[in-house]
PDB file of N, CA, C and O in Angstrom:
ATOM      1  N   THR A  29       9.295-113.499  27.364  1.00  0.00           N
ATOM      2  CA  THR A  29       9.021-112.557  28.441  1.00  0.00           C
ATOM      3  C   THR A  29       9.498-111.168  28.058  1.00  0.00           C
ATOM      4  O   THR A  29      10.365-111.010  27.217  1.00  0.00           O
ATOM      5  N   GLN A  30       8.940-110.194  28.724  1.00  0.00           N
ATOM      6  CA  GLN A  30       9.264-108.807  28.442  1.00  0.00           C
ATOM      7  C   GLN A  30      10.546-108.400  29.160  1.00  0.00           C
ATOM      8  O   GLN A  30      10.792-108.803  30.288  1.00  0.00           O
ATOM      9  N   SER A  31      11.380-107.603  28.501  1.00  0.00           N
ATOM     10  CA  SER A  31      12.598-107.125  29.155  1.00  0.00           C
ATOM     11  C   SER A  31      12.234-106.122  30.234  1.00  0.00           C
ATOM     12  O   SER A  31      11.143-105.557  30.253  1.00  0.00           O
ATOM     13  N   ARG A  32      13.167-105.901  31.139  1.00  0.00           N
ATOM     14  CA  ARG A  32      12.956-104.957  32.237  1.00  0.00           C
ATOM     15  C   ARG A  32      12.620-103.567  31.713  1.00  0.00           C
ATOM     16  O   ARG A  32      11.680-102.935  32.156  1.00  0.00           O
ATOM     17  N   SER A  33      13.397-103.081  30.755  1.00  0.00           N
ATOM     18  CA  SER A  33      13.163-101.725  30.244  1.00  0.00           C
ATOM     19  C   SER A  33      11.859-101.642  29.461  1.00  0.00           C
ATOM     20  O   SER A  33      11.170-100.638  29.506  1.00  0.00           O
ATOM     21  N   SER A  34      11.491-102.705  28.764  1.00  0.00           N
ATOM     22  CA  SER A  34      10.236-102.718  28.015  1.00  0.00           C
ATOM     23  C   SER A  34       9.042-102.683  28.966  1.00  0.00           C
ATOM     24  O   SER A  34       8.086-101.947  28.750  1.00  0.00           O
ATOM     25  N   ALA A  35       9.101-103.468  30.024  1.00  0.00           N
ATOM     26  CA  ALA A  35       8.017-103.483  31.004  1.00  0.00           C
ATOM     27  C   ALA A  35       7.899-102.122  31.684  1.00  0.00           C
ATOM     28  O   ALA A  35       6.800-101.600  31.871  1.00  0.00           O
ATOM     29  N   ALA A  36       9.024-101.537  32.043  1.00  0.00           N
ATOM     30  CA  ALA A  36       9.007-100.214  32.674  1.00  0.00           C
ATOM     31  C   ALA A  36       8.462 -99.177  31.709  1.00  0.00           C
ATOM     32  O   ALA A  36       7.682 -98.311  32.104  1.00  0.00           O
ATOM     33  N   SER A  37       8.846 -99.257  30.454  1.00  0.00           N
ATOM     34  CA  SER A  37       8.359 -98.305  29.456  1.00  0.00           C
ATOM     35  C   SER A  37       6.848 -98.338  29.351  1.00  0.00           C
ATOM     36  O   SER A  37       6.199 -97.296  29.241  1.00  0.00           O
ATOM     37  N   ASP A  38       6.255 -99.526  29.373  1.00  0.00           N
ATOM     38  CA  ASP A  38       4.797 -99.649  29.283  1.00  0.00           C
ATOM     39  C   ASP A  38       4.115 -98.943  30.447  1.00  0.00           C
ATOM     40  O   ASP A  38       3.126 -98.234  30.267  1.00  0.00           O
ATOM     41  N   VAL A  39       4.632 -99.116  31.643  1.00  0.00           N
ATOM     42  CA  VAL A  39       4.051 -98.476  32.831  1.00  0.00           C
ATOM     43  C   VAL A  39       4.194 -96.966  32.725  1.00  0.00           C
ATOM     44  O   VAL A  39       3.245 -96.221  32.956  1.00  0.00           O
ATOM     45  N   TYR A  40       5.374 -96.501  32.376  1.00  0.00           N
ATOM     46  CA  TYR A  40       5.619 -95.068  32.318  1.00  0.00           C
ATOM     47  C   TYR A  40       4.811 -94.384  31.214  1.00  0.00           C
ATOM     48  O   TYR A  40       4.357 -93.263  31.385  1.00  0.00           O
ATOM     49  N   LYS A  41       4.625 -95.044  30.088  1.00  0.00           N
ATOM     50  CA  LYS A  41       3.856 -94.444  28.991  1.00  0.00           C
ATOM     51  C   LYS A  41       2.417 -94.178  29.413  1.00  0.00           C
ATOM     52  O   LYS A  41       1.825 -93.179  29.027  1.00  0.00           O
ATOM     53  N   ARG A  42       1.866 -95.070  30.213  1.00  0.00           N
ATOM     54  CA  ARG A  42       0.489 -94.868  30.683  1.00  0.00           C
ATOM     55  C   ARG A  42       0.395 -93.658  31.589  1.00  0.00           C
ATOM     56  O   ARG A  42      -0.659 -93.082  31.756  1.00  0.00           O
ATOM     57  N   GLN A  43       1.495 -93.251  32.187  1.00  0.00           N
ATOM     58  CA  GLN A  43       1.519 -92.095  33.077  1.00  0.00           C
ATOM     59  C   GLN A  43       2.163 -90.886  32.406  1.00  0.00           C
ATOM     60  O   GLN A  43       2.481 -89.911  33.064  1.00  0.00           O
ATOM     61  N   ASP A  44       2.383 -90.975  31.096  1.00  0.00           N
ATOM     62  CA  ASP A  44       3.001 -89.905  30.317  1.00  0.00           C
ATOM     63  C   ASP A  44       4.407 -89.578  30.828  1.00  0.00           C
ATOM     64  O   ASP A  44       4.805 -88.423  30.911  1.00  0.00           O
ATOM     65  N   LEU A  45       5.159 -90.620  31.197  1.00  0.00           N
ATOM     66  CA  LEU A  45       6.550 -90.509  31.617  1.00  0.00           C
ATOM     67  C   LEU A  45       7.388 -91.383  30.708  1.00  0.00           C
ATOM     68  O   LEU A  45       6.881 -92.281  30.052  1.00  0.00           O
ATOM     69  N   TYR A  46       8.678 -91.143  30.689  1.00  0.00           N
ATOM     70  CA  TYR A  46       9.582 -91.948  29.874  1.00  0.00           C
ATOM     71  C   TYR A  46      10.596 -92.640  30.762  1.00  0.00           C
ATOM     72  O   TYR A  46      11.130 -92.045  31.687  1.00  0.00           O
ATOM     73  N   PHE A  47      10.857 -93.896  30.460  1.00  0.00           N
ATOM     74  CA  PHE A  47      11.948 -94.636  31.083  1.00  0.00           C
ATOM     75  C   PHE A  47      13.050 -94.738  30.046  1.00  0.00           C
ATOM     76  O   PHE A  47      12.819 -95.229  28.942  1.00  0.00           O
ATOM     77  N   ILE A  48      14.219 -94.259  30.377  1.00  0.00           N
ATOM     78  CA  ILE A  48      15.347 -94.326  29.456  1.00  0.00           C
ATOM     79  C   ILE A  48      16.384 -95.256  30.071  1.00  0.00           C
ATOM     80  O   ILE A  48      16.942 -94.972  31.132  1.00  0.00           O
ATOM     81  N   ASP A  49      16.604 -96.372  29.416  1.00  0.00           N
ATOM     82  CA  ASP A  49      17.575 -97.350  29.880  1.00  0.00           C
ATOM     83  C   ASP A  49      18.958 -96.909  29.401  1.00  0.00           C
ATOM     84  O   ASP A  49      19.394 -97.237  28.298  1.00  0.00           O
ATOM     85  N   VAL A  50      19.620 -96.131  30.231  1.00  0.00           N
ATOM     86  CA  VAL A  50      20.917 -95.556  29.884  1.00  0.00           C
ATOM     87  C   VAL A  50      21.945 -96.654  29.604  1.00  0.00           C
ATOM     88  O   VAL A  50      22.748 -96.535  28.686  1.00  0.00           O
ATOM     89  N   LEU A  51      21.895 -97.725  30.373  1.00  0.00           N
ATOM     90  CA  LEU A  51      22.855 -98.809  30.187  1.00  0.00           C
ATOM     91  C   LEU A  51      22.745 -99.411  28.790  1.00  0.00           C
ATOM     92  O   LEU A  51      23.751 -99.647  28.126  1.00  0.00           O
ATOM     93  N   SER A  52      21.521 -99.621  28.308  1.00  0.00           N
ATOM     94  CA  SER A  52      21.377-100.200  26.971  1.00  0.00           C
ATOM     95  C   SER A  52      21.810 -99.221  25.888  1.00  0.00           C
ATOM     96  O   SER A  52      22.330 -99.632  24.849  1.00  0.00           O
ATOM     97  N   ILE A  53      21.629 -97.925  26.118  1.00  0.00           N
ATOM     98  CA  ILE A  53      22.088 -96.930  25.142  1.00  0.00           C
ATOM     99  C   ILE A  53      23.613 -96.938  25.078  1.00  0.00           C
ATOM    100  O   ILE A  53      24.205 -96.915  24.002  1.00  0.00           O
ATOM    101  N   GLN A  54      24.256 -96.998  26.219  1.00  0.00           N
ATOM    102  CA  GLN A  54      25.717 -96.952  26.264  1.00  0.00           C
ATOM    103  C   GLN A  54      26.382 -98.284  25.959  1.00  0.00           C
ATOM    104  O   GLN A  54      27.459 -98.318  25.385  1.00  0.00           O
ATOM    105  N   CYS A  55      25.739 -99.379  26.368  1.00  0.00           N
ATOM    106  CA  CYS A  55      26.432-100.673  26.354  1.00  0.00           C
ATOM    107  C   CYS A  55      25.711-101.753  25.560  1.00  0.00           C
ATOM    108  O   CYS A  55      26.031-102.932  25.697  1.00  0.00           O
ATOM    109  N   GLY A  56      24.742-101.405  24.753  1.00  0.00           N
ATOM    110  CA  GLY A  56      24.009-102.390  23.973  1.00  0.00           C
ATOM    111  C   GLY A  56      22.885-103.024  24.772  1.00  0.00           C
ATOM    112  O   GLY A  56      22.786-102.847  25.983  1.00  0.00           O
ATOM    113  N   ASP A  57      22.036-103.751  24.094  1.00  0.00           N
ATOM    114  CA  ASP A  57      20.849-104.342  24.719  1.00  0.00           C
ATOM    115  C   ASP A  57      21.172-105.273  25.881  1.00  0.00           C
ATOM    116  O   ASP A  57      20.416-105.362  26.836  1.00  0.00           O
ATOM    117  N   LYS A  58      22.281-105.980  25.794  1.00  0.00           N
ATOM    118  CA  LYS A  58      22.644-106.913  26.863  1.00  0.00           C
ATOM    119  C   LYS A  58      23.476-106.252  27.959  1.00  0.00           C
ATOM    120  O   LYS A  58      23.758-106.863  28.982  1.00  0.00           O
ATOM    121  N   GLY A  59      23.879-104.997  27.741  1.00  0.00           N
ATOM    122  CA  GLY A  59      24.652-104.277  28.748  1.00  0.00           C
ATOM    123  C   GLY A  59      26.071-104.782  28.924  1.00  0.00           C
ATOM    124  O   GLY A  59      26.681-104.553  29.963  1.00  0.00           O
ATOM    125  N   ASN A  60      26.605-105.444  27.920  1.00  0.00           N
ATOM    126  CA  ASN A  60      27.940-106.020  28.076  1.00  0.00           C
ATOM    127  C   ASN A  60      28.942-105.538  27.024  1.00  0.00           C
ATOM    128  O   ASN A  60      29.967-106.161  26.813  1.00  0.00           O
ATOM    129  N   ASN A  61      28.643-104.429  26.366  1.00  0.00           N
ATOM    130  CA  ASN A  61      29.519-103.926  25.316  1.00  0.00           C
ATOM    131  C   ASN A  61      29.785-102.434  25.532  1.00  0.00           C
ATOM    132  O   ASN A  61      29.529-101.615  24.664  1.00  0.00           O
ATOM    133  N   CYS A  62      30.275-102.100  26.718  1.00  0.00           N
ATOM    134  CA  CYS A  62      30.499-100.697  27.073  1.00  0.00           C
ATOM    135  C   CYS A  62      31.847-100.217  26.542  1.00  0.00           C
ATOM    136  O   CYS A  62      32.880-100.821  26.824  1.00  0.00           O
ATOM    137  N   LYS A  63      31.809 -99.160  25.796  1.00  0.00           N
ATOM    138  CA  LYS A  63      33.043 -98.549  25.283  1.00  0.00           C
ATOM    139  C   LYS A  63      33.520 -97.507  26.289  1.00  0.00           C
ATOM    140  O   LYS A  63      32.714 -96.777  26.862  1.00  0.00           O
ATOM    141  N   ILE A  64      34.805 -97.416  26.487  1.00  0.00           N
ATOM    142  CA  ILE A  64      35.347 -96.382  27.372  1.00  0.00           C
ATOM    143  C   ILE A  64      36.182 -95.371  26.603  1.00  0.00           C
ATOM    144  O   ILE A  64      36.513 -94.316  27.131  1.00  0.00           O
ATOM    145  N   ILE A  65      36.485 -95.698  25.355  1.00  0.00           N
ATOM    146  CA  ILE A  65      37.254 -94.794  24.503  1.00  0.00           C
ATOM    147  C   ILE A  65      36.458 -94.544  23.230  1.00  0.00           C
ATOM    148  O   ILE A  65      35.915 -95.463  22.628  1.00  0.00           O
ATOM    149  N   SER A  66      36.400 -93.294  22.825  1.00  0.00           N
ATOM    150  CA  SER A  66      35.657 -92.898  21.637  1.00  0.00           C
ATOM    151  C   SER A  66      36.254 -93.507  20.376  1.00  0.00           C
ATOM    152  O   SER A  66      37.474 -93.481  20.183  1.00  0.00           O
ATOM    153  N   GLU A  67      35.390 -94.041  19.544  1.00  0.00           N
ATOM    154  CA  GLU A  67      35.855 -94.527  18.247  1.00  0.00           C
ATOM    155  C   GLU A  67      36.090 -93.378  17.273  1.00  0.00           C
ATOM    156  O   GLU A  67      36.765 -93.542  16.268  1.00  0.00           O
ATOM    157  N   GLU A  68      35.543 -92.205  17.585  1.00  0.00           N
ATOM    158  CA  GLU A  68      35.709 -91.026  16.724  1.00  0.00           C
ATOM    159  C   GLU A  68      37.115 -90.439  16.813  1.00  0.00           C
ATOM    160  O   GLU A  68      37.704 -90.065  15.810  1.00  0.00           O
ATOM    161  N   ASN A  69      37.624 -90.316  18.070  1.00  0.00           N
ATOM    162  CA  ASN A  69      38.889 -89.594  18.228  1.00  0.00           C
ATOM    163  C   ASN A  69      39.798 -90.168  19.321  1.00  0.00           C
ATOM    164  O   ASN A  69      40.732 -89.508  19.752  1.00  0.00           O
ATOM    165  N   ASN A  70      39.501 -91.380  19.793  1.00  0.00           N
ATOM    166  CA  ASN A  70      40.310 -92.065  20.806  1.00  0.00           C
ATOM    167  C   ASN A  70      40.403 -91.327  22.140  1.00  0.00           C
ATOM    168  O   ASN A  70      41.346 -91.535  22.900  1.00  0.00           O
ATOM    169  N   GLN A  71      39.431 -90.471  22.454  1.00  0.00           N
ATOM    170  CA  GLN A  71      39.384 -89.808  23.755  1.00  0.00           C
ATOM    171  C   GLN A  71      38.555 -90.659  24.714  1.00  0.00           C
ATOM    172  O   GLN A  71      37.652 -91.387  24.308  1.00  0.00           O
ATOM    173  N   PHE A  72      38.858 -90.522  26.010  1.00  0.00           N
ATOM    174  CA  PHE A  72      38.077 -91.232  27.014  1.00  0.00           C
ATOM    175  C   PHE A  72      36.639 -90.716  27.036  1.00  0.00           C
ATOM    176  O   PHE A  72      36.391 -89.521  26.843  1.00  0.00           O
ATOM    177  N   LEU A  73      35.698 -91.629  27.276  1.00  0.00           N
ATOM    178  CA  LEU A  73      34.285 -91.260  27.386  1.00  0.00           C
ATOM    179  C   LEU A  73      33.881 -91.001  28.834  1.00  0.00           C
ATOM    180  O   LEU A  73      32.869 -90.347  29.092  1.00  0.00           O
ATOM    181  N   TYR A  74      34.674 -91.478  29.788  1.00  0.00           N
ATOM    182  CA  TYR A  74      34.409 -91.299  31.218  1.00  0.00           C
ATOM    183  C   TYR A  74      35.662 -90.779  31.901  1.00  0.00           C
ATOM    184  O   TYR A  74      36.765 -91.145  31.521  1.00  0.00           O
ATOM    185  N   PHE A  75      35.484 -89.953  32.942  1.00  0.00           N
ATOM    186  CA  PHE A  75      36.662 -89.532  33.689  1.00  0.00           C
ATOM    187  C   PHE A  75      36.754 -90.243  35.025  1.00  0.00           C
ATOM    188  O   PHE A  75      37.749 -90.139  35.728  1.00  0.00           O
ATOM    189  N   ASP A  76      35.725 -90.999  35.386  1.00  0.00           N
ATOM    190  CA  ASP A  76      35.784 -91.909  36.523  1.00  0.00           C
ATOM    191  C   ASP A  76      34.770 -93.022  36.274  1.00  0.00           C
ATOM    192  O   ASP A  76      34.329 -93.196  35.142  1.00  0.00           O
ATOM    193  N   HIS A  77      34.380 -93.732  37.273  1.00  0.00           N
ATOM    194  CA  HIS A  77      33.506 -94.898  37.102  1.00  0.00           C
ATOM    195  C   HIS A  77      32.128 -94.530  36.551  1.00  0.00           C
ATOM    196  O   HIS A  77      31.519 -95.323  35.832  1.00  0.00           O
ATOM    197  N   ASP A  78      31.618 -93.352  36.856  1.00  0.00           N
ATOM    198  CA  ASP A  78      30.227 -93.015  36.541  1.00  0.00           C
ATOM    199  C   ASP A  78      30.003 -91.739  35.751  1.00  0.00           C
ATOM    200  O   ASP A  78      28.866 -91.448  35.387  1.00  0.00           O
ATOM    201  N   HIS A  79      31.001 -90.939  35.511  1.00  0.00           N
ATOM    202  CA  HIS A  79      30.792 -89.608  34.949  1.00  0.00           C
ATOM    203  C   HIS A  79      31.445 -89.460  33.576  1.00  0.00           C
ATOM    204  O   HIS A  79      32.609 -89.818  33.385  1.00  0.00           O
ATOM    205  N   PHE A  80      30.666 -88.873  32.659  1.00  0.00           N
ATOM    206  CA  PHE A  80      31.145 -88.645  31.303  1.00  0.00           C
ATOM    207  C   PHE A  80      32.190 -87.544  31.252  1.00  0.00           C
ATOM    208  O   PHE A  80      32.111 -86.562  31.987  1.00  0.00           O
ATOM    209  N   THR A  81      33.115 -87.685  30.333  1.00  0.00           N
ATOM    210  CA  THR A  81      33.945 -86.565  29.915  1.00  0.00           C
ATOM    211  C   THR A  81      33.093 -85.737  28.946  1.00  0.00           C
ATOM    212  O   THR A  81      31.973 -86.134  28.594  1.00  0.00           O
ATOM    213  N   LEU A  82      33.607 -84.628  28.482  1.00  0.00           N
ATOM    214  CA  LEU A  82      32.876 -83.830  27.506  1.00  0.00           C
ATOM    215  C   LEU A  82      32.601 -84.655  26.252  1.00  0.00           C
ATOM    216  O   LEU A  82      31.496 -84.655  25.720  1.00  0.00           O
ATOM    217  N   GLN A  83      33.602 -85.403  25.794  1.00  0.00           N
ATOM    218  CA  GLN A  83      33.419 -86.260  24.614  1.00  0.00           C
ATOM    219  C   GLN A  83      32.353 -87.318  24.884  1.00  0.00           C
ATOM    220  O   GLN A  83      31.501 -87.605  24.038  1.00  0.00           O
ATOM    221  N   GLY A  84      32.376 -87.919  26.065  1.00  0.00           N
ATOM    222  CA  GLY A  84      31.387 -88.926  26.421  1.00  0.00           C
ATOM    223  C   GLY A  84      29.975 -88.366  26.455  1.00  0.00           C
ATOM    224  O   GLY A  84      29.023 -89.001  25.996  1.00  0.00           O
ATOM    225  N   ALA A  85      29.830 -87.167  26.991  1.00  0.00           N
ATOM    226  CA  ALA A  85      28.517 -86.525  27.045  1.00  0.00           C
ATOM    227  C   ALA A  85      27.999 -86.225  25.637  1.00  0.00           C
ATOM    228  O   ALA A  85      26.809 -86.427  25.356  1.00  0.00           O
ATOM    229  N   LYS A  86      28.881 -85.769  24.770  1.00  0.00           N
ATOM    230  CA  LYS A  86      28.465 -85.485  23.391  1.00  0.00           C
ATOM    231  C   LYS A  86      27.997 -86.755  22.691  1.00  0.00           C
ATOM    232  O   LYS A  86      26.959 -86.761  22.025  1.00  0.00           O
ATOM    233  N   GLU A  87      28.756 -87.834  22.842  1.00  0.00           N
ATOM    234  CA  GLU A  87      28.389 -89.083  22.170  1.00  0.00           C
ATOM    235  C   GLU A  87      27.125 -89.692  22.773  1.00  0.00           C
ATOM    236  O   GLU A  87      26.286 -90.219  22.053  1.00  0.00           O
ATOM    237  N   PHE A  88      26.973 -89.597  24.101  1.00  0.00           N
ATOM    238  CA  PHE A  88      25.758 -90.110  24.717  1.00  0.00           C
ATOM    239  C   PHE A  88      24.552 -89.290  24.254  1.00  0.00           C
ATOM    240  O   PHE A  88      23.501 -89.840  23.937  1.00  0.00           O
ATOM    241  N   GLY A  89      24.695 -87.974  24.199  1.00  0.00           N
ATOM    242  CA  GLY A  89      23.610 -87.119  23.726  1.00  0.00           C
ATOM    243  C   GLY A  89      23.195 -87.456  22.309  1.00  0.00           C
ATOM    244  O   GLY A  89      22.004 -87.496  21.984  1.00  0.00           O
ATOM    245  N   PHE A  90      24.156 -87.743  21.460  1.00  0.00           N
ATOM    246  CA  PHE A  90      23.867 -88.137  20.085  1.00  0.00           C
ATOM    247  C   PHE A  90      23.070 -89.439  20.068  1.00  0.00           C
ATOM    248  O   PHE A  90      22.061 -89.557  19.368  1.00  0.00           O
ATOM    249  N   LYS A  91      23.510 -90.437  20.852  1.00  0.00           N
ATOM    250  CA  LYS A  91      22.793 -91.714  20.918  1.00  0.00           C
ATOM    251  C   LYS A  91      21.394 -91.543  21.501  1.00  0.00           C
ATOM    252  O   LYS A  91      20.439 -92.170  21.050  1.00  0.00           O
ATOM    253  N   LEU A  92      21.282 -90.702  22.515  1.00  0.00           N
ATOM    254  CA  LEU A  92      19.985 -90.443  23.135  1.00  0.00           C
ATOM    255  C   LEU A  92      19.018 -89.840  22.124  1.00  0.00           C
ATOM    256  O   LEU A  92      17.864 -90.249  22.024  1.00  0.00           O
ATOM    257  N   LYS A  93      19.504 -88.896  21.357  1.00  0.00           N
ATOM    258  CA  LYS A  93      18.667 -88.260  20.345  1.00  0.00           C
ATOM    259  C   LYS A  93      18.257 -89.241  19.248  1.00  0.00           C
ATOM    260  O   LYS A  93      17.141 -89.190  18.749  1.00  0.00           O
ATOM    261  N   LEU A  94      19.138 -90.162  18.886  1.00  0.00           N
ATOM    262  CA  LEU A  94      18.797 -91.182  17.892  1.00  0.00           C
ATOM    263  C   LEU A  94      17.728 -92.136  18.413  1.00  0.00           C
ATOM    264  O   LEU A  94      16.827 -92.533  17.681  1.00  0.00           O
ATOM    265  N   ASN A  95      17.848 -92.537  19.681  1.00  0.00           N
ATOM    266  CA  ASN A  95      16.937 -93.513  20.259  1.00  0.00           C
ATOM    267  C   ASN A  95      15.618 -92.919  20.744  1.00  0.00           C
ATOM    268  O   ASN A  95      14.612 -93.629  20.813  1.00  0.00           O
ATOM    269  N   TYR A  96      15.618 -91.640  21.111  1.00  0.00           N
ATOM    270  CA  TYR A  96      14.419 -90.992  21.649  1.00  0.00           C
ATOM    271  C   TYR A  96      14.231 -89.619  21.008  1.00  0.00           C
ATOM    272  O   TYR A  96      14.234 -88.587  21.679  1.00  0.00           O
ATOM    273  N   PRO A  97      14.041 -89.561  19.691  1.00  0.00           N
ATOM    274  CA  PRO A  97      13.944 -88.265  19.017  1.00  0.00           C
ATOM    275  C   PRO A  97      12.767 -87.423  19.490  1.00  0.00           C
ATOM    276  O   PRO A  97      12.828 -86.190  19.472  1.00  0.00           O
ATOM    277  N   ASN A  98      11.699 -88.070  19.945  1.00  0.00           N
ATOM    278  CA  ASN A  98      10.527 -87.326  20.382  1.00  0.00           C
ATOM    279  C   ASN A  98      10.792 -86.502  21.624  1.00  0.00           C
ATOM    280  O   ASN A  98      10.058 -85.552  21.908  1.00  0.00           O
ATOM    281  N   LEU A  99      11.834 -86.800  22.379  1.00  0.00           N
ATOM    282  CA  LEU A  99      12.171 -86.004  23.564  1.00  0.00           C
ATOM    283  C   LEU A  99      12.770 -84.651  23.196  1.00  0.00           C
ATOM    284  O   LEU A  99      12.832 -83.757  24.019  1.00  0.00           O
ATOM    285  N   PHE A 100      13.179 -84.513  21.954  1.00  0.00           N
ATOM    286  CA  PHE A 100      13.872 -83.297  21.519  1.00  0.00           C
ATOM    287  C   PHE A 100      13.033 -82.457  20.566  1.00  0.00           C
ATOM    288  O   PHE A 100      13.574 -81.598  19.883  1.00  0.00           O
ATOM    289  N   GLU A 101      11.755 -82.714  20.514  1.00  0.00           N
ATOM    290  CA  GLU A 101      10.882 -81.954  19.612  1.00  0.00           C
ATOM    291  C   GLU A 101      10.444 -80.646  20.235  1.00  0.00           C
ATOM    292  O   GLU A 101      10.348 -80.473  21.394  1.00  0.00           O
TER     293      GLU A 101
END
C-alpha cells in the first residue's frame, strides 16, 4: 500500500502543489527517530514542543533542501 505522504504527494503534484512531510524529514520515514539535540554542536534543535531554535531551523532547512532541491531553484 501507498504511504500517507506518497498518496498526498500524488494528489498535490496533479494540482502543481507540494506536500512536504515535515515529520519524516525530521524524524525519519517511520517518524520515530526525532533528534532534539544537534549532532553538529550539541545545541538544542527546539526551544519548546513545536518550535525550532536557530540551530534547529538551520538543520531543518539543510534537510529540506536535500530532500526537495527543486523548491530552491
